[in-house]
Coordinates of C-alpha atoms in Angstrom, one line a residue:
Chain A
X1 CA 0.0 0.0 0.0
X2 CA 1.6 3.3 -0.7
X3 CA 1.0 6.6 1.1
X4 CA 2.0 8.2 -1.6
X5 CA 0.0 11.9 -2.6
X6 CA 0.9 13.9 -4.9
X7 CA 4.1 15.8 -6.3
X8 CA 3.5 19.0 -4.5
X9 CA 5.3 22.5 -6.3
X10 CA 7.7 23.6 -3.2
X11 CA 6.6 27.6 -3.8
X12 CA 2.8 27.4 -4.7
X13 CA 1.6 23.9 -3.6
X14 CA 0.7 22.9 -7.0
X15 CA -0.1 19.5 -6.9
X16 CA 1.0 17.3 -9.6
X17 CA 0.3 13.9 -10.3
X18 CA 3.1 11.3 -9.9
X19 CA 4.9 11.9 -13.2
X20 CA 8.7 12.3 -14.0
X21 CA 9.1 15.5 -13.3
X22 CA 11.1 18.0 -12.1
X23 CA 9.9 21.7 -11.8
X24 CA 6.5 23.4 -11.4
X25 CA 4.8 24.5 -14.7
X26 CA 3.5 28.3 -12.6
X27 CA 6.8 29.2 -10.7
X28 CA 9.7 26.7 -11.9
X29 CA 9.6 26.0 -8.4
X30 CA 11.1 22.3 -7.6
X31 CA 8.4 19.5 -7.0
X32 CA 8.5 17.2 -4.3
X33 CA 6.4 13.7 -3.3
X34 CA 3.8 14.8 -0.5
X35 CA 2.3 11.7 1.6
X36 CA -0.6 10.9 3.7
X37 CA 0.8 10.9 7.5
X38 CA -2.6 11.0 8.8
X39 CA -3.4 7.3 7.0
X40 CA 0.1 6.2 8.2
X41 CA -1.0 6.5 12.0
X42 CA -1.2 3.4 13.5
X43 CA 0.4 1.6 10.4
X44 CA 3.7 2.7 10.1
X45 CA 4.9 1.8 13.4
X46 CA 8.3 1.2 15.3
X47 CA 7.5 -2.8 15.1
X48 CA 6.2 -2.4 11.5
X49 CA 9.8 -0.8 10.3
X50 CA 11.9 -3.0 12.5
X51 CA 10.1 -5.8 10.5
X52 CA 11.5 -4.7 7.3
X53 CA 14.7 -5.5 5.5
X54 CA 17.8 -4.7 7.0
X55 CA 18.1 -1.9 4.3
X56 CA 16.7 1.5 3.4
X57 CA 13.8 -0.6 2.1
X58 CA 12.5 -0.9 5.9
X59 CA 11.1 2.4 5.0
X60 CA 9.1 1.6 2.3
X61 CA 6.2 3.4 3.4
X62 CA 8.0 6.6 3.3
X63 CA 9.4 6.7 0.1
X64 CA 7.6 7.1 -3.3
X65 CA 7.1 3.6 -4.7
X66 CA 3.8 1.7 -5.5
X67 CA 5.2 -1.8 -5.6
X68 CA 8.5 -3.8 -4.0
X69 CA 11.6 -2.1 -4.3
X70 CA 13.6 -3.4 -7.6
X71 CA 16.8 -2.0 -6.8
X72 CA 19.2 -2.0 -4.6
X73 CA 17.7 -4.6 -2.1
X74 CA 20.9 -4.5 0.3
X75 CA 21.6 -0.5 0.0
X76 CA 21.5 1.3 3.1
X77 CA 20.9 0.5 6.9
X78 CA 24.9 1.5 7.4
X79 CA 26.4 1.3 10.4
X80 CA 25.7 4.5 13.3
X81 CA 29.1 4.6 15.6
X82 CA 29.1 5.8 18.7
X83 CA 32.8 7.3 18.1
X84 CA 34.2 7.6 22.2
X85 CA 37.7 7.9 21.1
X86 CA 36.8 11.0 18.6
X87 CA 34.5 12.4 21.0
X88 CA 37.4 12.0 24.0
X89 CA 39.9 14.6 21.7
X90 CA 37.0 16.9 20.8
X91 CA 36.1 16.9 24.5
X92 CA 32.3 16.4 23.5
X93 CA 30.2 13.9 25.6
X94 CA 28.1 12.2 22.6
X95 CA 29.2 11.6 19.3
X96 CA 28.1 9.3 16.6
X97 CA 28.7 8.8 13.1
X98 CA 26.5 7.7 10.5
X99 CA 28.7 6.3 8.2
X100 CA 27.8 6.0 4.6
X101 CA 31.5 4.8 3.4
X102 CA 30.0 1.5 4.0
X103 CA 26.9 1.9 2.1
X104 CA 26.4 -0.9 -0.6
X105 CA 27.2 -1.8 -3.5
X106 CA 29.3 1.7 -4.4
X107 CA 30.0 2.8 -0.5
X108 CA 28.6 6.3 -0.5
X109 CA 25.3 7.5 0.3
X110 CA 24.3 8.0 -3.8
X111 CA 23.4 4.6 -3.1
X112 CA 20.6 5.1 -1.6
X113 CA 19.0 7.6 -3.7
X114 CA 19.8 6.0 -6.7
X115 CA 17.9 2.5 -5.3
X116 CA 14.9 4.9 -5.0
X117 CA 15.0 6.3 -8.3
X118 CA 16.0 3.4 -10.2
X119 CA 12.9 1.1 -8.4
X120 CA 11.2 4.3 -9.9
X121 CA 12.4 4.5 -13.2
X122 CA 11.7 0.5 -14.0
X123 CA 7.8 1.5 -12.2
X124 CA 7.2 4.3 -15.3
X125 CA 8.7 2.0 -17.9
X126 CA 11.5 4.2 -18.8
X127 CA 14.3 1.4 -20.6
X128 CA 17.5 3.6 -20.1
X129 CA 18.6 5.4 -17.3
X130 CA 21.4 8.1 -17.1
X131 CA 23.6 10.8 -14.9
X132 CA 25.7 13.2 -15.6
X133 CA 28.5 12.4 -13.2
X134 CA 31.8 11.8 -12.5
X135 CA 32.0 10.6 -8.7
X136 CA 29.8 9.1 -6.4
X137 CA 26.6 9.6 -8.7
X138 CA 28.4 8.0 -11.9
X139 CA 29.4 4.8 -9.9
X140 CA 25.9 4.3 -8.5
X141 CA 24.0 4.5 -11.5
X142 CA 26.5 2.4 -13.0
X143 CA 26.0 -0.3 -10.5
X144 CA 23.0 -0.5 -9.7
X145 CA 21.6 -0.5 -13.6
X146 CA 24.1 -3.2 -14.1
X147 CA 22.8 -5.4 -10.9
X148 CA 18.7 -3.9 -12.7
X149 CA 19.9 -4.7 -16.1
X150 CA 18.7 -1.7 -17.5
X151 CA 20.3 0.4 -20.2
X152 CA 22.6 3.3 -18.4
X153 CA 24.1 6.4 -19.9
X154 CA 27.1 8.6 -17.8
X155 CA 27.6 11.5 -19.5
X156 CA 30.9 13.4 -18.5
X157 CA 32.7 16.0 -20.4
X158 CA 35.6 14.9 -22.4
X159 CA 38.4 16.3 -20.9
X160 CA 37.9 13.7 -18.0
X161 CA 41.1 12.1 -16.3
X162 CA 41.2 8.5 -17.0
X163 CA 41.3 6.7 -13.7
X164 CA 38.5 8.8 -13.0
X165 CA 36.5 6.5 -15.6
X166 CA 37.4 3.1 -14.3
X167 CA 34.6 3.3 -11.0
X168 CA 31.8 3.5 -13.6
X169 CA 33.3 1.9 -16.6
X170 CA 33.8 -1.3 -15.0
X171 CA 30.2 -2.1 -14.5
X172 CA 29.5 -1.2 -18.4
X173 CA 27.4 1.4 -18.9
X174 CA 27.4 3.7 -21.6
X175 CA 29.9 6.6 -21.4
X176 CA 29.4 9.3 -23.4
X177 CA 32.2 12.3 -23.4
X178 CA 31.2 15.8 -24.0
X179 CA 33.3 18.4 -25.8
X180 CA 32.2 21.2 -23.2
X181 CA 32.1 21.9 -19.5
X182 CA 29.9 20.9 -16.9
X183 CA 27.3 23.5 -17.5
X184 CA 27.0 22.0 -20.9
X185 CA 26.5 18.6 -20.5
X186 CA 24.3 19.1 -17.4
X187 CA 22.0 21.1 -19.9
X188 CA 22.4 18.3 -22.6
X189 CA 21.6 15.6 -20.1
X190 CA 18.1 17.6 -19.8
X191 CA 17.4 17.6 -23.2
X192 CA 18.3 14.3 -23.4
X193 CA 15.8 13.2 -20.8
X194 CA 13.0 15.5 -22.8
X195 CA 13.8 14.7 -26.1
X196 CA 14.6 10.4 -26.0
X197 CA 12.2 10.1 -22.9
X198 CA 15.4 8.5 -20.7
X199 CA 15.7 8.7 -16.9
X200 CA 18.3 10.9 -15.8
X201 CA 17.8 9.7 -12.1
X202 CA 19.1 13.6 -11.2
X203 CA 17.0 16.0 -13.8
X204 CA 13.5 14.0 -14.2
X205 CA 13.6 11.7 -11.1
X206 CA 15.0 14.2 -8.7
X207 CA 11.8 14.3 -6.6
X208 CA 12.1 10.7 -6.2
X209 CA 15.4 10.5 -5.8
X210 CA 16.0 13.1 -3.3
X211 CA 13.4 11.0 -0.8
X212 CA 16.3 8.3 -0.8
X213 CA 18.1 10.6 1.2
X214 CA 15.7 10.7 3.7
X215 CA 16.7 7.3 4.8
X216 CA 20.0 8.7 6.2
X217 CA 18.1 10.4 9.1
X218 CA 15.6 7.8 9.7
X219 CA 18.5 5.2 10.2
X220 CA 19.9 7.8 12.8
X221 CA 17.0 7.8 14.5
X222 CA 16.4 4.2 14.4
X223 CA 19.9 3.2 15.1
X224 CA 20.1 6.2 18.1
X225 CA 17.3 4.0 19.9
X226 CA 14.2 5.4 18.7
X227 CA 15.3 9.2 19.0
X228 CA 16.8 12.4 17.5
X229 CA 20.7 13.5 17.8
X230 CA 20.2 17.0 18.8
X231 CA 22.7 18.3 16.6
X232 CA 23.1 17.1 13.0
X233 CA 26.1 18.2 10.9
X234 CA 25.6 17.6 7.0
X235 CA 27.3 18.2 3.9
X236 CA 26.2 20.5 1.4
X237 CA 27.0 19.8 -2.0
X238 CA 23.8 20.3 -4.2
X239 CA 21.6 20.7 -1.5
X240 CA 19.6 17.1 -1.6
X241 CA 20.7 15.1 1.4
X242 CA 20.1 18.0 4.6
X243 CA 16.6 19.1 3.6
X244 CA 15.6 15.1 3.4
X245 CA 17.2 14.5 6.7
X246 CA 15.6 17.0 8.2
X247 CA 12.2 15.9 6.7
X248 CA 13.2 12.4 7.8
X249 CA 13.5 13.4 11.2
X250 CA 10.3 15.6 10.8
X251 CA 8.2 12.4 9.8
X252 CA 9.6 10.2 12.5
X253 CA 8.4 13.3 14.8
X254 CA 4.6 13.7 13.3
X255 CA 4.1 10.1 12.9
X256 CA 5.3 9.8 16.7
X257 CA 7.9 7.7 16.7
X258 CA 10.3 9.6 18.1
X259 CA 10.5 12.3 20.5
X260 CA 10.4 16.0 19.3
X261 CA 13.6 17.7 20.7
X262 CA 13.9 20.4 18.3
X263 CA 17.0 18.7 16.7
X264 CA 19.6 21.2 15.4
X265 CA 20.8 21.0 11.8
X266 CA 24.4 22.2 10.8
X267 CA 25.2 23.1 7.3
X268 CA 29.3 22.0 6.1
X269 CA 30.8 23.0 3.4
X270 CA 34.2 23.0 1.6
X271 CA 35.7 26.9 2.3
X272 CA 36.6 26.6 -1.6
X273 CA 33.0 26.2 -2.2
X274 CA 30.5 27.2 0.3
X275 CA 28.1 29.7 -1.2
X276 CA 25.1 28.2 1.0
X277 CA 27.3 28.5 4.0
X278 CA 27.9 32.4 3.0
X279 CA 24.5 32.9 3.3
X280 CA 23.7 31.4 6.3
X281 CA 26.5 33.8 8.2
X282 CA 25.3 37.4 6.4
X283 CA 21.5 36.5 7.6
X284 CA 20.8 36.0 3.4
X285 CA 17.9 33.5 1.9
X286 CA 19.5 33.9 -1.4
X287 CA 22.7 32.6 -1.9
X288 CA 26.0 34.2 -4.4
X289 CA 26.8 31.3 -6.8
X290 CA 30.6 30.4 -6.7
X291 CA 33.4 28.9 -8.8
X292 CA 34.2 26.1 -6.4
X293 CA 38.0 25.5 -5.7
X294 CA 38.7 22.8 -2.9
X295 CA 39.3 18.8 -3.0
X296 CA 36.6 18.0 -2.0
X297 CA 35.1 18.0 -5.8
X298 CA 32.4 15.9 -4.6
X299 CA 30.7 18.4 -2.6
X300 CA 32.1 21.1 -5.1
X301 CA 28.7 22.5 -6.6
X302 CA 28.8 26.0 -6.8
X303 CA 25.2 26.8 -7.6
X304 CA 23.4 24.4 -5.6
X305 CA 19.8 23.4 -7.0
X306 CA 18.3 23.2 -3.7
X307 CA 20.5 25.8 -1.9
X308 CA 17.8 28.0 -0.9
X309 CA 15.9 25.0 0.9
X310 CA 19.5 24.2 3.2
X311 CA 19.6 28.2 3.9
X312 CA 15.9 27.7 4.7
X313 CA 15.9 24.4 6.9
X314 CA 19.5 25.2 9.1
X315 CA 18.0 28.7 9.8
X316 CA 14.4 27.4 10.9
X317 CA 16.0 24.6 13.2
X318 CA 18.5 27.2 14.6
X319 CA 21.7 25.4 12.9
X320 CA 24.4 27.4 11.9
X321 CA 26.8 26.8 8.5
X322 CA 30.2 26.2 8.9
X323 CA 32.9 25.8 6.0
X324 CA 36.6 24.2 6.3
X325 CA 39.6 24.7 4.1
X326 CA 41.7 22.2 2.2
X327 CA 44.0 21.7 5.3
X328 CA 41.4 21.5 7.7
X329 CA 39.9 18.5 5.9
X330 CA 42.9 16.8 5.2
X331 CA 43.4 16.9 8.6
X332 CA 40.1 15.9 9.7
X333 CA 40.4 12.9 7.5
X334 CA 43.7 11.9 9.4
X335 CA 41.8 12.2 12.9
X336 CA 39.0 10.4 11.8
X337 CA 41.3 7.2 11.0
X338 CA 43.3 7.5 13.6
X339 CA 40.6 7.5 16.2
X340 CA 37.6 5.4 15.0
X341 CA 39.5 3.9 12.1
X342 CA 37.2 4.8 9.1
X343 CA 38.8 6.6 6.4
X344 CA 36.1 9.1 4.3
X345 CA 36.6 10.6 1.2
X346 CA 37.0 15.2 1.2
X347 CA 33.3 14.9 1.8
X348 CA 33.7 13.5 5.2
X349 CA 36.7 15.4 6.2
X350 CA 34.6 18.3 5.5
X351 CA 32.1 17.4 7.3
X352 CA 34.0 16.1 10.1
X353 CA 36.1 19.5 10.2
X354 CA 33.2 21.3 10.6
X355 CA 31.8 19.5 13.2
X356 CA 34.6 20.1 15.3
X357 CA 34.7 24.1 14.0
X358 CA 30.8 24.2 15.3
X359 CA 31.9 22.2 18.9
X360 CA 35.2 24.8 19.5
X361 CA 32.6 27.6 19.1
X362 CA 30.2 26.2 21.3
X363 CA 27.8 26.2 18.5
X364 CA 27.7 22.3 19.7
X365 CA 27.7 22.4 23.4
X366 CA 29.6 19.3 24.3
X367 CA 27.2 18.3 26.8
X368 CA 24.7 17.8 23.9
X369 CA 24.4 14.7 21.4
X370 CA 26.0 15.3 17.5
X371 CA 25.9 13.0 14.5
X372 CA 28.4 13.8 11.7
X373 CA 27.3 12.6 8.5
X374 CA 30.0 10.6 7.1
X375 CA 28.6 10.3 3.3
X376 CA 31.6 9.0 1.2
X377 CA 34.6 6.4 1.1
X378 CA 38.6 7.7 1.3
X379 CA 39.6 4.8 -1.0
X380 CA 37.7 6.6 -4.2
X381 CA 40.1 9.3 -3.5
X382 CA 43.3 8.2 -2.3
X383 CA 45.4 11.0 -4.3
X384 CA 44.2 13.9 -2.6
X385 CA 45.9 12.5 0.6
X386 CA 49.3 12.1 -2.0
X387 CA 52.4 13.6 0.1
X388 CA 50.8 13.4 3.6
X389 CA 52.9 10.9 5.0
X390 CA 56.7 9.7 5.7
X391 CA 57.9 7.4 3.6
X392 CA 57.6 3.6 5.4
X393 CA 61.3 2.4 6.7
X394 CA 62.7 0.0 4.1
X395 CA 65.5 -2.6 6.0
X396 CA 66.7 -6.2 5.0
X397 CA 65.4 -8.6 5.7
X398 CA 67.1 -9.6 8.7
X399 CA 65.5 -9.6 12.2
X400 CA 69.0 -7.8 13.2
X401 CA 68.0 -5.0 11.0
X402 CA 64.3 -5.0 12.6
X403 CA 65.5 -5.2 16.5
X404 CA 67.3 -1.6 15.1
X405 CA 64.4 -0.3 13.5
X406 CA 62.3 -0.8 16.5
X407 CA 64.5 0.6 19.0
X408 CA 65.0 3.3 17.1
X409 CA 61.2 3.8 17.0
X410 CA 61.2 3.4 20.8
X411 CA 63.6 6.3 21.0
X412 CA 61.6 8.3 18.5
X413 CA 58.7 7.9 20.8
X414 CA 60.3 8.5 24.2
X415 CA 61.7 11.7 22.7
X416 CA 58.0 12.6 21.6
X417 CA 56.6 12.4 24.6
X418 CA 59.4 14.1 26.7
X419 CA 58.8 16.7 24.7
X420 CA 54.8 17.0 24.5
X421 CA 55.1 16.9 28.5
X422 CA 58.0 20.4 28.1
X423 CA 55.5 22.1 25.9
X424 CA 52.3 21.7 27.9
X425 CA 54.5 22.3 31.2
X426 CA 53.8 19.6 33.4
Chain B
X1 CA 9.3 30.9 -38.0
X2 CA 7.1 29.1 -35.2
X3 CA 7.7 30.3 -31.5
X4 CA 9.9 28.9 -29.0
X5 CA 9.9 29.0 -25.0
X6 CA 12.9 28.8 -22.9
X7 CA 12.5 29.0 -19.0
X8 CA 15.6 30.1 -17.3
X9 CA 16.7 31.6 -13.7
X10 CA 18.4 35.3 -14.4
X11 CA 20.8 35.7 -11.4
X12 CA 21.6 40.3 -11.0
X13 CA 24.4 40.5 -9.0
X14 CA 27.3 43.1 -9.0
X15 CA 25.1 46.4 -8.8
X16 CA 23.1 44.6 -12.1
X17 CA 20.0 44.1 -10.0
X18 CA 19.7 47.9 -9.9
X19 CA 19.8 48.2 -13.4
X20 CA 17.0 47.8 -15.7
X21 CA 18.6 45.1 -17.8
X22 CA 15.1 43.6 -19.0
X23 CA 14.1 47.1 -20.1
X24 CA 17.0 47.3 -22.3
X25 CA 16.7 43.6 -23.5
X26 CA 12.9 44.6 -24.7
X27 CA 14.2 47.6 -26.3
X28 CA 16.5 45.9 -28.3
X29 CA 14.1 42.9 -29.2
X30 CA 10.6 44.2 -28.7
X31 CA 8.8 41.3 -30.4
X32 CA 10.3 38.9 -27.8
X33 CA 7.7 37.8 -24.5
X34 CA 9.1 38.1 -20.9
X35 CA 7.0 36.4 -18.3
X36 CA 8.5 36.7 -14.9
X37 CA 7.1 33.7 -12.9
X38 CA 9.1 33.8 -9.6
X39 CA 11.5 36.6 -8.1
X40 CA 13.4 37.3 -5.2
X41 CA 15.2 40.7 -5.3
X42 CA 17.3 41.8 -2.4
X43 CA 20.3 44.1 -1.5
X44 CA 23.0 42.5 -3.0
X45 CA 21.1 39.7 -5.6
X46 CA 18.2 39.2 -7.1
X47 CA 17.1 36.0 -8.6
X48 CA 14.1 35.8 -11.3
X49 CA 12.3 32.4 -13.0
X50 CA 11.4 34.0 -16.6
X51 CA 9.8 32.5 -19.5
X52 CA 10.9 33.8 -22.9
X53 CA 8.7 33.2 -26.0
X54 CA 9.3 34.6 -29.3
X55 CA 11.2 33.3 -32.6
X56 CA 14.1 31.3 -31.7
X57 CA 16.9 33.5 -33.1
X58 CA 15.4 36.6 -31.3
X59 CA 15.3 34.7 -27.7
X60 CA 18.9 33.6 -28.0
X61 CA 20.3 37.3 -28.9
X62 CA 17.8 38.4 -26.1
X63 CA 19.2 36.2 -23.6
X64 CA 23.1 36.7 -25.1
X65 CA 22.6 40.6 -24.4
X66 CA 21.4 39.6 -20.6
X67 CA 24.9 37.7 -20.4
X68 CA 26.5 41.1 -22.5
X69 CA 25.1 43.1 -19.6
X70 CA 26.3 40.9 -16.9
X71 CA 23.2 38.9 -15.7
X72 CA 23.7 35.4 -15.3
X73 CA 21.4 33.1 -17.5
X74 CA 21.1 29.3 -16.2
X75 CA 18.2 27.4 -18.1
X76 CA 16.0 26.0 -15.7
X77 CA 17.0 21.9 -15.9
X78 CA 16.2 21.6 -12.2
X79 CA 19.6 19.4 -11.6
X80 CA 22.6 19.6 -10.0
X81 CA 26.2 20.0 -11.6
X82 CA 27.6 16.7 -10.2
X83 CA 31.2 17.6 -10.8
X84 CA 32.6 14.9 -7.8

């Protein structure tokens, strides 16, 4: 049974039938799928989700399918850490991560929007699906069309690095390379989707699979014991994933599952691109496109479709925006290995750096529960940390040679901590 | 020549939103439609969703002099640019 309403115009309320579709017709206002909560009382339960699938599918009833899910059947449901040792150098009391690195089969959280729109795209009959992408979104829809076996196109502009094409080529979809930039094969990729009636899961599915993303915040919940973090930090990129964990949390919250606690939503951003973050500091609904500059070129969107909704959403939950720069995330990256041993792709270091920018203000009080949304993997991008360590000892192979090597390591670290107990003067 | 319609977001920023850019676009191509369906104008940007009708070769010069005098045109595809 689906609870399913309408697609509802975000500015007028226009109600639209479920189509593939992405803007209002009045206002070229985005659409997005409305639902009956008041049918769902009773029937969407705590017992009736922890029933489901161990996957975002548990959710069913909040996301916009008629049917069973045909995609993406083990996507999702990724673990939430409580992360003591991280917490213990932040000086914060609760911390968790909801960590999306893990997230199957592609290990980032495009998986679970793209299981959405892909069950949605076989539902309206569409043969060929599509993305212009080079990252996360790319290997996703490559994947999961392959495991589907529907027809996919990636469309990327041709002056593409090669390594770059091997995450989505190897599951063998179409690639298509574009003499232009991004601007033009993002318009082509709509004009594709009017003109040869394809699903590009990001242009004519994007109502659909933005509610993917919601499943992020209900697993929090879930995983958190049936209630809310009350602070939230989330990456920005195009603006899809904080507005649908927010509503996540919002629906968990009206359909009484969990406890209203007026949870706090933080926005994070790369400092080399972080228009939406701007905004958020000068007091501003509207937001300054940028040309991004930063590593973290999955997050790197400089005029983010949904922007306005993030600016909207952090400022109604009294969040705050925070951006990191290059450094900072590298570094964040480091600390998140070294302490809870998961290594995250820029996204996450960004995300991560934040969080612990919003904590040292007191923005997060550390006497108050955080999640930091941990949304990609460090092993898709393992040159940006190029140059950031010593070179590993290379000795013989001689257990004479090791017995030096390690006392000389002993020494290294006796001198170490002699001289972090100088500096702090004890 | 039959009519086209192109729906785009015009972004005035840069002292542009106090300039009356789509005055000077109609003066220069008079026969082309401006229907402004959503805007947002405030101190430092203003962001409109316009539909343009009007012969196909008229709506791209209107819509190249926009860009000439520094308003940003975006057509309205309602995606992201997924660079990552």
């Amino acid at each position: 049974m689906s609870y399913v309403q309408a697609l509802t115009c975000k500015e007028c309320g226009k109600e639209y039938p479920i189509e593939p579709r992405t803007v209002c017709d009045v206002d070229f206002g985005p659409v997005e799928v409305t639902y009956d909560y008041q049918k769902m009382k009773g029937k969407v339960t705590r017992a009736s989700i922890e029933a489901g699938p161990r996957s975002l599918w548990r959710y069913k009833d909040l996301l916009p399918i008629e049917g069973e899910p045909k995609a993406g059947l083990h996507s999702g449901w990724t673990p939430l850490r409580r992360a003591d040792r991280l917490a213990a150098e932040l000086g914060v009391k609760e911390l968790y991560l909801k960590d999306d690195s893990a997230n199957y089969p592609t290990f980032s959280y495009k998986d679970r929007v793209v299981s959405v729109a892909m069950t949605k795209a076989i539902e309206f009959g569409f043969d060929t699906v599509g993305c212009a992408s080079t990252g996360n979104l790319a290997h996703a829809v490559a994947a999961h069309s392959a495991a589907a076996g529907i027809r996919a196109f990636v469309v990327v502009p041709d002056n593409l690095e090669g390594g770059k094409m091997v995450g989505m080529t190897v599951f063998g979809p179409r690639v298509v390379r574009i003499k232009g930039n991004y601007d033009d094969v993002n318009r082509l990729c709509s004009q594709i989707a009017d003109k040869y009636n394809w699903a590009i899961v990001n242009v004519n599915l994007r109502p659909f699979y933005t509610e993917g993303a919601k499943t992020h915040g209900h697993e929090i919940a879930e995983q958190m014991g049936w209630k809310l973090p009350q602070h939230t930090v989330v990456p920005v990129a195009g603006g899809t994933i904080l507005p649908k964990v927010y509503k996540g949390y919002k629906e968990f919250i009206q359909l009484g599952l969990v406890d209203d606690n007026n949870p706090v939503i933080h926005a994070a951003q790369a400092a080399g691109c972080n228009p939406v973050v701007t905004a958020i500091r000068e007091g501003r609904d509207l937001f300054h496109p940028q040309k991004p500059d930063t590593i973290a070129k999955s997050i790197a969107i400089g005029n983010p479709a949904d922007g306005y909704y993030v600016i909207k959403d952090v400022t109604s939950s009294g969040g705050s925006g925070e951006s990191a720069s290059d450094p900072q995330i590298i570094d964040a990256i480091k600390l998140l290995a070294r302490t809870e041993g998961i290594f995250t792709e820029p996204a996450g270091g960004t995300t991560l750096a934040c969080a612990i920018k919003l904590i040292q203000s007191g923005k997060i009080p550390s006497n108050e529960s955080a999640c930091v949304c941990i949304t990609g993997n460090g092993l898709k991008t393992v040159e940006v940390m190029d140059g950031q360590f010593a070179a590993a000892p290379s000795i013989g192979a001689k257990i004479g040679e090791f017995d030096e090597l390690i006392q000389q390591l002993e020494e290294q670290r006796t001198t170490n901590s002699n001289s972090k107990t100088t500096a702090s003067g004890v | 020549m039959p009519n086209v319609t192109q729906k785009v977001w015009l972004t005035f920023e840069g002292g542009r939103q106090n300039e009356p850019c789509l005055w000077k676009m109609t003066q220069a191509f008079p026969k082309v439609q401006f229907d402004i369906r959503q805007a947002s104008v405030q101190a430092d940007i203003g962001i409109m969703a316009v539909l343009f009708t009007g012969e196909e070769v008229d709506v791209e010069r209107s819509l190249a002099l926009l860009k000439k005098l520094g308003v940003k045109v975006d057509p309205v595809v309602g995606g992201d640019l997924i660079v990552g």
